[in-house]
Coordinates of C-alpha atoms and ligand atoms in Angstrom, one line a residue:
M1 CA 135.0 96.4 189.4
S2 CA 133.9 99.2 191.6
N3 CA 129.8 100.1 192.0
E4 CA 130.5 102.6 194.3
T5 CA 128.1 104.9 194.6
I6 CA 128.6 108.9 194.7
K7 CA 127.2 110.2 198.4
L8 CA 125.2 113.0 197.1
K9 CA 123.5 115.1 199.0
K10 CA 119.7 116.9 199.2
E11 CA 120.1 119.7 200.8
N12 CA 123.3 121.6 202.4
P13 CA 124.6 119.8 205.2
D14 CA 124.6 122.4 207.6
P15 CA 120.7 123.8 207.6
A16 CA 121.6 125.6 210.6
Q17 CA 123.8 127.9 208.8
K18 CA 124.1 131.4 208.0
D19 CA 122.9 133.1 205.4
S20 CA 124.5 136.4 204.0
Q21 CA 124.6 139.0 206.6
P22 CA 121.1 141.1 206.1
T23 CA 122.7 144.5 205.3
P24 CA 120.7 147.9 206.0
N25 CA 117.7 148.8 203.9
F26 CA 115.3 151.0 205.0
I27 CA 112.3 148.8 206.2
R28 CA 115.8 147.0 208.8
N29 CA 115.6 150.2 210.0
I30 CA 111.9 151.3 210.7
I31 CA 111.3 147.9 212.8
T32 CA 115.1 148.8 214.4
E33 CA 113.1 152.2 215.2
D34 CA 109.9 151.1 216.1
L35 CA 111.8 148.4 218.7
K36 CA 113.4 151.7 219.9
N37 CA 110.7 153.5 220.7
N38 CA 108.2 150.3 222.2
K39 CA 105.9 150.8 219.6
N40 CA 103.7 147.9 218.7
D41 CA 105.0 147.2 222.7
G42 CA 109.0 145.8 220.9
K43 CA 106.8 143.0 219.1
V44 CA 108.1 142.5 215.3
I45 CA 105.2 140.5 213.8
T46 CA 104.6 140.1 209.7
R47 CA 102.3 138.5 207.9
F48 CA 103.5 136.4 203.5
P49 CA 100.4 136.9 202.1
P50 CA 99.6 135.5 199.1
E51 CA 96.4 134.6 196.6
P52 CA 96.3 131.4 196.3
N53 CA 95.8 131.6 192.1
G54 CA 98.8 129.7 191.2
F55 CA 102.3 128.5 191.9
L56 CA 105.2 131.4 193.5
H57 CA 107.3 132.3 191.6
I58 CA 111.0 134.2 192.2
G59 CA 109.7 137.2 193.3
H60 CA 106.9 136.3 195.8
A61 CA 110.7 134.4 197.1
K62 CA 112.2 138.5 197.9
S63 CA 108.9 139.3 200.0
I64 CA 109.2 135.4 201.3
C65 CA 112.8 135.8 202.9
L66 CA 112.3 139.9 203.5
N67 CA 108.9 138.9 205.3
F68 CA 109.9 135.9 207.4
G69 CA 113.5 137.0 208.2
L70 CA 112.7 140.3 209.6
A71 CA 110.8 138.7 212.1
A72 CA 113.4 136.3 212.7
E73 CA 116.2 138.9 212.8
F74 CA 113.6 140.7 215.5
G75 CA 112.2 137.6 217.3
G76 CA 108.3 138.0 216.0
Q77 CA 106.8 135.8 214.1
C78 CA 106.0 135.4 209.8
N79 CA 102.6 134.6 209.4
L80 CA 101.3 132.7 206.1
R81 CA 98.0 133.7 205.6
F82 CA 96.3 133.0 202.1
D83 CA 94.6 135.6 200.6
D84 CA 91.5 133.4 199.4
T85 CA 89.0 136.1 198.6
N86 CA 88.4 135.6 195.0
P87 CA 86.4 132.0 194.6
T88 CA 86.8 131.8 191.0
K89 CA 90.3 131.6 191.2
E90 CA 91.3 130.0 193.7
E91 CA 92.2 126.4 193.9
D92 CA 93.7 124.0 197.0
Q93 CA 96.2 122.6 194.8
Y94 CA 97.8 126.2 194.6
V95 CA 97.6 126.0 198.8
R96 CA 98.8 123.2 199.2
A97 CA 102.2 124.2 196.4
I98 CA 102.4 127.1 198.2
K99 CA 103.2 125.3 201.4
E100 CA 105.2 123.3 200.3
D101 CA 107.7 126.2 198.3
V102 CA 107.5 128.3 201.3
R103 CA 108.7 125.6 204.0
W104 CA 111.8 124.2 200.8
L105 CA 113.6 127.9 201.2
G106 CA 113.7 127.2 204.7
F107 CA 110.3 129.2 207.0
D108 CA 108.4 127.7 209.3
W109 CA 104.7 129.7 210.0
Q110 CA 104.2 126.7 212.3
D111 CA 101.2 126.5 214.0
R112 CA 100.4 130.0 212.0
E113 CA 98.4 128.9 208.7
L114 CA 96.2 131.8 208.3
Y115 CA 93.3 132.5 205.2
A116 CA 91.1 136.2 204.8
S117 CA 88.1 133.2 204.7
D118 CA 89.2 132.5 208.2
Y119 CA 87.7 135.8 208.9
F120 CA 84.6 135.8 206.8
D121 CA 82.3 136.2 209.2
R122 CA 84.6 139.0 211.5
L123 CA 85.1 141.1 208.3
Y124 CA 81.1 140.7 207.3
E125 CA 80.8 142.5 211.3
F126 CA 83.2 144.7 210.3
A127 CA 81.0 146.1 206.9
V128 CA 78.0 145.7 208.9
Q129 CA 79.9 148.7 211.5
L130 CA 80.8 151.3 208.9
I131 CA 76.8 151.0 207.7
K132 CA 75.8 151.5 210.7
A133 CA 79.1 154.4 211.0
G134 CA 76.9 156.2 207.6
K135 CA 80.7 154.9 206.4
A136 CA 78.7 152.7 204.4
Y137 CA 76.4 151.9 201.9
V138 CA 74.3 149.7 199.5
E139 CA 75.3 150.9 195.6
D140 CA 72.6 150.2 192.8
L141 CA 74.4 150.9 190.2
T142 CA 76.0 148.3 187.6
A143 CA 79.1 148.1 187.1
D144 CA 79.2 150.5 184.2
E145 CA 78.4 153.7 186.0
I146 CA 80.1 153.0 188.7
R147 CA 83.0 153.3 186.8
A148 CA 81.6 156.1 184.6
Y149 CA 80.6 157.7 188.3
R150 CA 84.7 157.5 188.9
G151 CA 85.9 159.9 187.1
T152 CA 88.9 160.4 185.9
L153 CA 92.7 161.2 187.5
T154 CA 91.8 164.2 185.9
E155 CA 88.0 164.6 186.8
P156 CA 86.4 164.9 189.6
G157 CA 83.7 161.8 190.3
K158 CA 80.9 162.3 191.0
E159 CA 77.8 161.1 194.3
S160 CA 75.7 158.4 193.0
P161 CA 72.0 158.9 193.6
Y162 CA 72.0 155.4 196.1
R163 CA 74.7 157.0 198.1
N164 CA 72.8 158.7 200.9
R165 CA 70.6 155.7 201.7
P166 CA 69.5 154.9 205.3
V167 CA 71.0 153.8 207.3
D168 CA 68.8 151.0 207.8
E169 CA 67.7 150.1 204.1
N170 CA 71.6 149.7 203.8
L171 CA 71.3 147.1 206.9
D172 CA 68.5 145.6 204.9
L173 CA 70.0 145.2 201.7
F174 CA 73.3 144.0 202.7
D175 CA 71.5 140.8 204.6
R176 CA 69.6 140.3 201.8
M177 CA 72.8 140.6 199.4
R178 CA 74.2 138.2 201.9
T179 CA 71.4 135.6 201.7
G180 CA 72.1 135.0 198.5
E181 CA 68.5 137.7 197.2
F182 CA 70.6 139.2 194.7
P183 CA 71.9 138.4 191.7
D184 CA 76.2 138.8 190.5
G185 CA 77.0 141.6 189.7
S186 CA 73.6 144.0 190.6
R187 CA 74.3 145.5 193.8
V188 CA 77.8 146.5 195.9
L189 CA 78.9 147.9 199.3
R190 CA 81.2 150.8 199.1
A191 CA 83.3 152.9 200.9
K192 CA 81.2 156.1 201.6
I193 CA 84.7 158.6 201.6
D194 CA 85.0 161.5 199.0
M195 CA 84.7 161.2 195.4
T196 CA 86.6 163.9 194.8
S197 CA 89.4 162.9 196.7
G198 CA 93.0 163.2 194.1
N199 CA 93.5 159.2 195.0
I200 CA 91.4 157.6 193.1
N201 CA 91.4 154.7 195.4
M202 CA 89.5 157.0 198.0
R203 CA 86.0 158.1 195.8
D204 CA 84.2 155.8 196.9
P205 CA 85.7 152.4 197.6
V206 CA 83.8 149.0 196.7
L207 CA 84.1 146.6 199.5
Y208 CA 81.3 144.2 199.3
R209 CA 80.8 142.1 195.4
I210 CA 78.2 139.5 195.6
L211 CA 79.5 136.3 193.3
H212 CA 77.5 133.2 193.8
A213 CA 80.8 130.9 193.4
S214 CA 82.2 128.0 195.2
H215 CA 84.8 129.2 197.4
H216 CA 87.5 125.9 197.9
R217 CA 87.3 126.4 201.3
T218 CA 84.1 128.6 203.1
G219 CA 81.7 125.5 199.9
D220 CA 78.8 127.5 200.1
K221 CA 78.4 129.5 202.2
W222 CA 78.5 132.8 201.4
C223 CA 77.7 134.3 197.9
I224 CA 79.0 137.8 198.8
Y225 CA 82.7 138.3 199.5
P226 CA 85.1 141.1 200.4
M227 CA 86.6 142.2 198.3
Y228 CA 91.0 142.8 198.8
D229 CA 90.9 145.7 200.3
F230 CA 89.0 145.7 202.2
A231 CA 90.0 142.4 203.4
H232 CA 93.7 142.6 203.7
G233 CA 94.2 145.9 205.9
Q234 CA 91.4 143.5 208.2
S235 CA 93.0 140.7 207.9
D236 CA 97.0 142.3 209.3
S237 CA 95.1 143.9 211.3
I238 CA 92.9 141.1 213.3
E239 CA 96.4 139.0 213.2
G240 CA 97.7 142.0 215.2
V241 CA 100.4 142.8 212.5
T242 CA 102.7 144.9 213.3
H243 CA 104.5 145.8 209.7
S244 CA 102.9 145.1 206.5
I245 CA 104.8 145.0 204.1
C246 CA 104.0 145.3 200.8
T247 CA 105.2 146.2 196.9
L248 CA 105.1 149.4 195.0
E249 CA 101.6 148.9 194.1
F250 CA 100.2 149.1 196.8
E251 CA 101.1 152.8 197.9
D252 CA 98.6 155.0 196.5
H253 CA 95.8 152.0 198.3
R254 CA 97.7 152.7 201.8
P255 CA 95.1 155.7 202.8
L256 CA 92.4 152.9 201.6
Y257 CA 94.2 150.8 204.0
N258 CA 94.4 153.2 206.7
W259 CA 91.1 154.9 205.9
L260 CA 89.1 151.6 207.2
L261 CA 92.0 150.7 210.6
E262 CA 90.5 153.8 211.9
N263 CA 86.9 154.5 211.3
L264 CA 86.4 150.7 212.3
K265 CA 88.9 151.5 215.2
I266 CA 90.8 148.9 215.2
H267 CA 94.8 147.9 216.0
H268 CA 97.0 149.1 213.0
P269 CA 99.4 148.3 211.6
Q270 CA 101.3 150.5 209.2
Q271 CA 101.8 149.1 205.5
I272 CA 105.0 150.0 204.0
E273 CA 106.0 149.6 200.6
F274 CA 108.8 148.1 198.4
A275 CA 109.7 147.7 195.2
R276 CA 109.1 144.5 193.7
L277 CA 111.0 142.3 191.5
N278 CA 111.7 142.4 188.3
L279 CA 114.0 139.5 186.5
N280 CA 114.7 140.1 183.5
Y281 CA 114.6 137.6 180.2
T282 CA 111.7 136.0 182.1
V283 CA 108.3 137.0 182.9
T284 CA 107.6 137.4 187.0
S285 CA 103.7 137.1 187.2
K286 CA 101.5 134.8 188.0
R287 CA 99.4 135.7 185.2
K288 CA 101.4 135.5 182.2
L289 CA 103.3 132.1 183.8
L290 CA 99.6 130.8 184.6
Q291 CA 98.6 131.4 180.4
L292 CA 102.8 129.4 179.2
V293 CA 101.1 127.0 181.9
E294 CA 97.8 126.8 179.9
A295 CA 98.8 127.2 176.0
K296 CA 101.2 124.6 177.6
L297 CA 104.1 126.3 176.1
V298 CA 106.6 124.6 178.6
N299 CA 105.2 121.6 180.8
G300 CA 104.6 122.7 183.4
W301 CA 104.5 125.3 187.2
D302 CA 107.2 123.1 188.0
D303 CA 109.3 123.2 183.9
P304 CA 112.5 124.0 185.0
R305 CA 112.4 126.8 182.8
M306 CA 110.2 128.5 184.8
P307 CA 111.1 131.4 187.0
T308 CA 108.7 129.4 189.7
I309 CA 110.5 128.1 193.8
S310 CA 109.0 125.0 191.9
G311 CA 110.7 125.0 188.5
L312 CA 114.2 126.7 190.2
R313 CA 114.0 123.8 192.3
R314 CA 113.3 121.0 189.8
R315 CA 115.9 123.4 187.9
G316 CA 118.3 122.2 190.4
F317 CA 118.1 126.0 192.7
T318 CA 119.4 125.4 195.9
P319 CA 117.3 127.1 199.0
Q320 CA 120.2 128.8 200.4
S321 CA 121.0 129.8 196.6
I322 CA 117.4 131.5 196.4
R323 CA 117.5 133.3 200.1
N324 CA 121.4 135.1 198.7
F325 CA 119.8 136.2 195.4
C326 CA 117.0 137.0 198.1
E327 CA 119.5 139.4 200.4
L328 CA 122.4 140.4 197.7
I329 CA 119.3 142.3 195.9
G330 CA 118.1 144.1 199.0
V331 CA 115.7 146.2 199.0
A332 CA 114.3 149.7 197.6
K333 CA 111.8 151.7 196.7
R334 CA 112.7 152.1 193.0
D335 CA 111.5 149.3 190.9
S336 CA 114.1 148.5 188.1
M337 CA 115.6 145.0 186.4
V338 CA 117.3 142.1 188.5
D339 CA 119.4 140.8 185.9
I340 CA 119.0 136.8 185.7
A341 CA 122.8 136.0 185.7
M342 CA 123.1 137.2 188.7
L343 CA 120.4 134.6 190.4
E344 CA 122.4 132.1 188.2
H345 CA 125.8 134.1 190.1
C346 CA 124.1 133.3 193.2
V347 CA 123.2 129.2 192.3
R348 CA 126.8 128.9 190.9
E349 CA 128.2 129.6 194.2
D350 CA 125.9 127.7 197.0
L351 CA 126.9 124.2 194.3
N352 CA 131.1 125.1 193.6
Q353 CA 130.7 124.2 198.0
H354 CA 128.6 121.4 198.1
A355 CA 128.6 120.0 195.0
P356 CA 130.3 116.6 194.1
R357 CA 132.4 115.9 190.7
V358 CA 131.6 113.2 188.4
M359 CA 132.6 113.2 184.7
A360 CA 129.3 113.1 182.1
V361 CA 130.2 113.3 178.7
L362 CA 126.8 114.9 176.9
R363 CA 128.0 114.6 172.8
P364 CA 130.1 111.3 172.6
L365 CA 133.1 110.4 170.5
K366 CA 134.4 107.1 171.1
V367 CA 138.4 106.9 172.0
V368 CA 140.1 103.8 171.4
I369 CA 143.3 103.1 172.9
T370 CA 145.7 100.6 170.6
N371 CA 148.1 100.1 173.1
Y372 CA 146.3 99.8 176.5
P373 CA 145.6 95.9 177.4
E374 CA 142.8 94.2 176.0
D375 CA 139.8 93.1 178.8
Q376 CA 142.1 95.7 181.8
V377 CA 139.9 97.7 184.0
E378 CA 142.2 99.9 186.2
E379 CA 140.5 102.2 189.4
M380 CA 141.8 105.1 188.9
E381 CA 141.4 107.5 192.1
A382 CA 139.2 110.6 191.0
V383 CA 138.6 114.2 194.0
N384 CA 134.9 114.1 194.6
N385 CA 135.1 117.8 195.5
P386 CA 137.6 120.3 195.3
E387 CA 136.8 123.3 197.5
D388 CA 136.0 120.1 199.8
P389 CA 138.4 118.3 201.5
A390 CA 135.8 116.3 203.7
A391 CA 133.9 114.8 200.1
G392 CA 136.6 112.3 200.1
K393 CA 137.7 110.2 197.0
R394 CA 136.1 107.6 195.0
K395 CA 138.0 105.1 192.1
V396 CA 136.6 105.7 188.5
P397 CA 137.1 102.2 185.7
F398 CA 139.2 103.3 183.2
S399 CA 139.9 100.9 179.7
K400 CA 140.7 100.7 176.6
V401 CA 137.8 102.3 174.7
L402 CA 136.6 105.8 175.9
Y403 CA 134.1 108.3 175.3
I404 CA 135.3 112.0 175.3
E405 CA 132.9 115.1 174.3
Q406 CA 132.7 115.3 170.7
N407 CA 133.4 118.9 170.8
D408 CA 137.3 118.3 172.5
F409 CA 138.4 116.4 169.4
R410 CA 138.8 118.8 166.0
E411 CA 140.5 117.5 163.2
D412 CA 141.8 120.7 161.8
P413 CA 142.8 122.4 165.6
P414 CA 142.5 126.7 165.9
R415 CA 144.9 128.5 167.3
K416 CA 144.4 128.5 171.8
F417 CA 142.6 125.3 170.6
F418 CA 144.3 123.2 173.6
R419 CA 142.5 119.8 173.2
L420 CA 142.4 116.2 171.1
G421 CA 143.6 117.0 167.2
P422 CA 145.6 114.2 165.5
G423 CA 149.4 114.2 166.5
R424 CA 148.6 115.5 169.6
E425 CA 148.7 114.8 172.6
V426 CA 146.6 115.7 176.3
R427 CA 145.6 114.5 179.8
L428 CA 142.5 111.8 180.9
R429 CA 141.7 114.0 183.8
Y430 CA 143.2 111.3 187.3
A431 CA 143.9 109.0 184.3
Y432 CA 146.9 109.3 182.0
Y433 CA 148.6 111.2 179.1
I434 CA 146.5 109.9 175.7
T435 CA 148.2 110.8 171.6
C436 CA 145.6 111.0 169.1
E437 CA 146.6 108.7 165.7
N438 CA 144.6 108.3 163.5
V439 CA 141.2 109.7 163.0
V440 CA 138.0 106.5 161.6
K441 CA 135.5 108.6 159.5
D442 CA 132.3 107.6 158.6
E443 CA 132.7 106.9 155.0
K444 CA 129.7 108.5 153.5
T445 CA 129.2 111.4 155.4
G446 CA 133.0 112.6 156.4
E447 CA 132.3 112.8 159.9
V448 CA 134.7 111.6 163.1
V449 CA 133.0 109.0 164.4
E450 CA 136.6 106.8 165.8
L451 CA 140.0 108.0 167.6
H452 CA 142.5 105.6 167.6
C453 CA 145.3 106.9 170.1
T454 CA 147.9 106.0 172.6
Y455 CA 148.4 106.5 175.8
D456 CA 151.4 106.5 177.9
P457 CA 151.7 103.8 181.0
A458 CA 154.9 106.1 182.6
T459 CA 151.3 109.3 183.2
K460 CA 148.9 108.0 184.8
G461 CA 147.1 109.5 187.2
G462 CA 147.5 113.0 185.3
W463 CA 151.7 113.7 185.3
S464 CA 154.1 111.9 183.9
P465 CA 157.8 111.3 185.4
D466 CA 159.6 113.5 182.4
G467 CA 158.1 116.6 183.1
R468 CA 156.2 117.7 179.7
K469 CA 153.2 119.5 179.5
V470 CA 150.5 118.7 177.6
K471 CA 148.3 121.7 177.5
G472 CA 144.4 119.9 177.8
T473 CA 142.4 117.8 180.2
L474 CA 140.1 116.5 179.5
H475 CA 137.4 114.1 180.9
W476 CA 136.1 110.9 180.2
V477 CA 134.2 107.3 180.7
S478 CA 134.2 104.2 180.1
A479 CA 132.5 102.8 177.6
D480 CA 132.0 99.6 178.5
H481 CA 130.9 100.8 182.3
A482 CA 128.9 104.9 181.7
L483 CA 125.3 104.8 182.1
E484 CA 123.5 106.0 179.9
A485 CA 121.4 108.9 180.1
E486 CA 118.9 112.1 179.0
V487 CA 120.1 115.5 179.6
R488 CA 118.4 118.7 179.0
L489 CA 120.1 121.5 178.2
Y490 CA 118.3 124.6 179.5
D491 CA 118.2 128.6 178.3
R492 CA 116.7 131.7 179.6
L493 CA 113.4 131.7 178.9
F494 CA 112.8 134.4 176.5
S495 CA 114.7 135.8 173.5
I496 CA 114.4 139.2 174.6
A497 CA 115.4 140.5 178.4
N498 CA 112.2 142.6 178.7
P499 CA 109.2 140.7 177.2
G500 CA 107.2 141.6 179.2
G501 CA 107.4 145.6 178.4
D502 CA 106.2 146.0 175.4
K503 CA 102.3 147.0 176.0
E504 CA 102.0 146.5 171.0
T505 CA 102.8 142.1 171.2
D506 CA 101.8 139.5 173.1
F507 CA 104.7 138.1 175.5
K508 CA 104.5 134.8 174.7
E509 CA 105.7 136.6 171.1
H510 CA 108.9 136.1 172.6
L511 CA 109.6 133.4 174.1
N512 CA 112.8 131.5 173.3
P513 CA 112.3 128.6 170.8
N514 CA 116.3 127.1 171.5
S515 CA 115.3 127.2 175.8
L516 CA 115.7 123.6 175.6
E517 CA 117.4 121.1 174.2
T518 CA 116.9 117.0 175.0
L519 CA 120.3 115.2 174.2
T520 CA 119.1 111.4 174.8
N521 CA 122.8 110.0 173.9
C522 CA 124.7 110.7 177.2
R523 CA 127.6 109.0 179.1
V524 CA 128.3 109.0 183.3
E525 CA 129.9 107.5 185.8
P526 CA 129.0 104.3 186.8
G527 CA 128.8 105.5 190.4
L528 CA 126.2 107.3 189.5
A529 CA 123.7 104.8 189.3
N530 CA 121.4 105.1 192.3
A531 CA 121.7 109.1 192.3
E532 CA 117.8 110.2 193.8
A533 CA 115.8 112.9 192.5
G534 CA 116.9 116.7 193.4
S535 CA 120.5 115.5 193.5
R536 CA 123.1 117.6 193.0
I537 CA 126.6 117.0 190.6
Q538 CA 129.3 119.3 188.8
F539 CA 130.1 117.1 185.8
E540 CA 133.0 118.7 185.4
R541 CA 134.2 121.3 182.7
Q542 CA 130.1 121.6 182.2
G543 CA 127.7 123.2 184.8
Y544 CA 125.8 121.9 187.5
F545 CA 122.9 119.2 187.3
C546 CA 121.1 118.3 189.6
V547 CA 119.0 114.7 188.8
D548 CA 115.2 115.4 187.7
P549 CA 112.6 113.5 189.1
D550 CA 111.7 111.8 185.4
S551 CA 115.1 109.8 187.1
S552 CA 114.7 106.1 186.8
G553 CA 116.6 103.2 187.0
K554 CA 116.3 102.3 183.9
K555 CA 116.7 106.2 182.7
L556 CA 119.0 108.4 184.2
V557 CA 118.6 112.2 183.4
F558 CA 119.5 115.3 184.0
N559 CA 118.4 118.6 184.9
R560 CA 121.6 121.4 183.9
T561 CA 121.2 124.6 186.3
V562 CA 123.6 126.3 185.1
S563 CA 127.3 126.2 182.7
L564 CA 129.9 127.1 184.4
R565 CA 131.0 130.2 183.1
D566 CA 129.8 132.7 185.3
S567 CA 128.8 136.7 183.1
W568 CA 127.8 137.8 186.9
A569 CA 131.1 138.0 187.6
K570 CA 132.4 139.3 184.8
I571 CA 130.0 142.0 185.0
E572 CA 131.2 143.2 188.0
K573 CA 134.6 142.3 187.7
A574 CA 134.3 145.1 185.5
Q575 CA 132.1 147.3 187.1
K576 CA 134.6 147.1 190.1
V577 CA 137.8 148.2 187.5
D578 CA 134.8 151.5 187.1
Ligands
ATP601 P1 101.4 138.0 190.8 O1 101.3 139.8 190.0 O2 102.4 137.3 190.2 O3 100.4 137.1 190.1 P2 100.6 139.1 192.7 O4 101.5 140.4 193.7 O5 99.3 139.3 192.7 O6 101.7 138.3 191.7 P3 100.2 137.7 195.8 O7 99.7 135.9 195.8 O8 98.8 138.7 196.0 O9 100.9 137.8 194.4 O10 101.5 138.2 196.6 C1 102.2 137.7 197.6 C2 102.8 138.6 198.4 O11 104.3 138.2 197.3 C3 102.6 140.1 198.5 O12 102.9 141.3 199.3 C4 103.0 140.5 196.8 O13 103.1 142.1 196.9 C5 104.4 140.0 197.4 N1 104.6 140.0 195.7 C6 104.6 139.3 194.7 N2 105.2 139.1 193.5 C7 106.4 139.9 193.9 C8 107.5 140.2 193.1 N3 108.2 140.3 191.6 N4 109.0 140.9 194.0 C9 108.4 140.9 195.3 N5 107.5 140.7 196.4 C10 105.9 140.3 194.9
MG602 MG1 98.6 140.5 194.6

C-alpha cells in the first residue's frame, strides 16, 4: 500500500521567475522622458499609500504592482506609507494585514515602512509656515456654515468673516487648537486660496481639524489632525517622492497638491492619475467591503469570496497570477469595468503550469467491480502534471469498490453524453475500462445508489490491446483508501455585474445567495493526507483547489479557486475572430 504523499508547493518554484514583459503605458512614458531629461537627478521614487482602515483589495493590487513595479523597473525605490491621518477609522490590525498582503504579492519596501503620522510635527510646522505667510487662517464658522459659504459648481463661494484675521491671532488660535482648548468641530485651519475658483477644492480647503481621539501610533499626543489633502502631498515631498501616482478621483485635487508645495517652497513631486480598477460581479471599495464584514454577510475580510488580497490568497490565487492580471489590464486614463473572467483566466494559466493533478470525487457514487478480486489492491501510476514532466508520477490505489462522480452516470444518457450509462463502457483514468452491468436503486426514493460494473483486465493503464475506443474517461477514487473531505465551491459574490452601479438600491441586496456551496461528503486521493494549508492542486476534470486553513489531519477542507472552464479564453478568441 502506498503512503506516498503528493508533493505540493505553496508558491511558484522560482520566485525570481520573470513576470510578463512590461507593455508601454503613459506613466512609463512619463518616467522614461523624465529620466532622459535627468529630472529629479535621474531618481525614481514612488510610494504605495494605503489608509489603514480596512484590508487591501484587488484594486489596491493594481496600485501596488504599478508603484513597486515601476520603481523596480527603473532602478528606483517604492515606499510603503500608511496615510494614517484619521484616528477614528484606523487600526493596527489593518497595518499588519496590509504589510502581509504587499509582501505576499512579492514586493519589498525594505526599511521604508513609513507613516504620515511620523510627520505630524513637520506637518504642523508647515501649517504654521502658511499662517505666517498669510496663506492660512483659523476658521470659526461651523461645518454647515462653511458648506453654505463654499458655493456650488455654478456659483462662486463667499469669503468667511474670519478670513482676514491677523497672523498673530491665527498663530495664537492654532496653537490653542493644538493644546486642546477647543472642542471637536469648533474650529478648523483653512488655506487662503480663492473662494471664487472654478475648482471647489481651491475654495479655502480645510487643512486641520480638531479631533480629540487617540491615534493608533501617536496616542493622545495630538488633538488636531491634518486633512488628507494636506498630509498627502507634504508626506510625498518629505520622502522625496518623484512620481506620486494616484487614482483619477484625485485629478481635481492636483491644483491644491501643487499650490501647497509651491507655497511651502518644498520638493515638488509630480502627481499622475490613472483609472482605478473596477471589476464586475464584485465591489472594490473598502467602505463597502467593511459593511459586508460587519454585517457578517461574509466570513471576514479573508472570506474566499471577497475581492480582498487575503480573500484571493485563501481562495488559492497565486501572487504571480495577480501580478500578471495587473499587467494584462494595463494602465489607462479612463474608468472602465474589467471582466472578472480575466482574473480567473490569469490564475488558471498559472495553476495549469504549477498545480499537481489529483483525483477527487465531489459527489460520490459507489461502483462495485464485480469481477475484481475481493482483497486485491493495485497501484496505478498517475502523471502529476502533464505540463511539467519534472513533477513526476505517483501511485494511486485501485480496488474492488470505487467512487465516481454522480453526474458521470446517467441512467438514460442523452445524446453526446459520453460518460457511463447502463451497458456502456468507459475508461477509468490510469486504470481500466469498465462496463456498467447493473444499476442499484434505493427502493423508496428510486435514487441510484450503486453501480455494478465489470472491468477488462487487459486494459490496465487505460488502453486496450484490441484498439477498441471508449469515448469517456472518468476520475475515481478507491473507497477504502480515499480520504473524506469537505469542499467549498464558490461562485460570484454578487448576482449582477455592477452591484455598486445602481444608486437607488443598496448594493448588499444584490449579493448572490448561492455564492457558497459546501459539500461535506467528498473523497480525495490518499496522497493528500498531509496537504498543508495554502497548497494548490487541480482536481482532474473539475478545477483548481487549495487547502483551506480550516483543514486538519482529521478533516480536510478544500476551496475551489476556479473551475476549469475558461470563459475569458472564449471571449478573447471571439474578439480575435471579429
Ligand atoms: P477604497 O475606495 O477602497 O476605500 P481608497 O482609495 O480609499 O480605496 P487607500 O487606502 O486610500 O484606499 O488606497 C491606497 C492607494 O490605492 C491609493 O493610491 C489609491 O488611489 C489606490 N487604489 C485604491 N483603490 C484602487 C482601485 N480600485 N484601483 C487602483 N488603485 C486603487
Ligand atoms: Mg483613499
